[in-house]
Amino acid sequence: EDKVVQSPLSLVVHEGDTVTLNCSYEVTNFRSLLWYKQEKKAPTFLFMLTSSGIEKKSGRLSSILDKKELSSILNITATQTGDSAIYLCAVSNNNNDMRFGAGTRLTVKP
Amino acid sequence: DVKVTQSSRYLVKRTGEKVFLECVQDMDHENMFWYRQDPGLGLRLIYFSYDVKMKEKGDIPEGYSVSREKKERFSLILESASTNQTSMYLCASSFVGWTGDTEAFFGQGTRLTVV
């Protein structure tokens, strides 16, 4: 059975801290791994990763995929209160479905 | 911009009612998904569809059915609503381009309460 596991489930940090969120997966016919940020509404897309070892970066956020370890990390540097959200990891396969982990709830305190 | 529209933001239904949740996307995407989101459980896949009239069960299909008669519309049906189906329901769509996946685009969600 396909599985996506995120850790930690919850994290509280202070502004300026750096955080690392983890996502591991067991998926048949893996195609891509996606990260989303969800505040009070629908998830918004952050990154899509298909190749191992290639870092994707957007401002203070970056992410990398390790296909050997079946995992990905999402890094956020110099965190701000606006980074407070649930971060969701999803994995798609060649059957076209897309499964999500439980999410990491990040709280950034001033 | 891709737009995924869910017919209702909030819905209150009685136990035993048949409930229809509608989702429409305007970007000609092949893939459409229905998830429910509950605290601590993330998004759980109920059903997905990769083409008109095609559907596949996700992780929690029990108590639900779906319909995809047209490419742009994917409906989730609760045959006989129960209180344990109280949840946030999210619809999404995506397509697989010649270079691979695109991200899924989400609707705003329907918060369903079954009383």
XYZ file of C-alpha atoms in Angstrom, chain B residues 5 12 26-27 31 40 52 55 77 81 84 88 90-91 108 110:
16
model
C -14.453 25.629 -8.262
C -25.028 21.173 6.610
C -11.599 25.133 -16.448
C -8.197 24.006 -17.721
C -6.922 14.121 -13.670
C -3.914 15.165 12.183
C -14.178 10.928 -18.500
C -12.653 6.394 -11.743
C -21.684 11.603 -3.791
C -24.557 10.814 4.883
C -18.367 10.469 10.556
C -13.442 19.347 4.864
C -11.077 19.251 -1.246
C -11.219 18.765 -4.977
C -11.392 26.205 -1.934
C -16.335 22.373 1.156
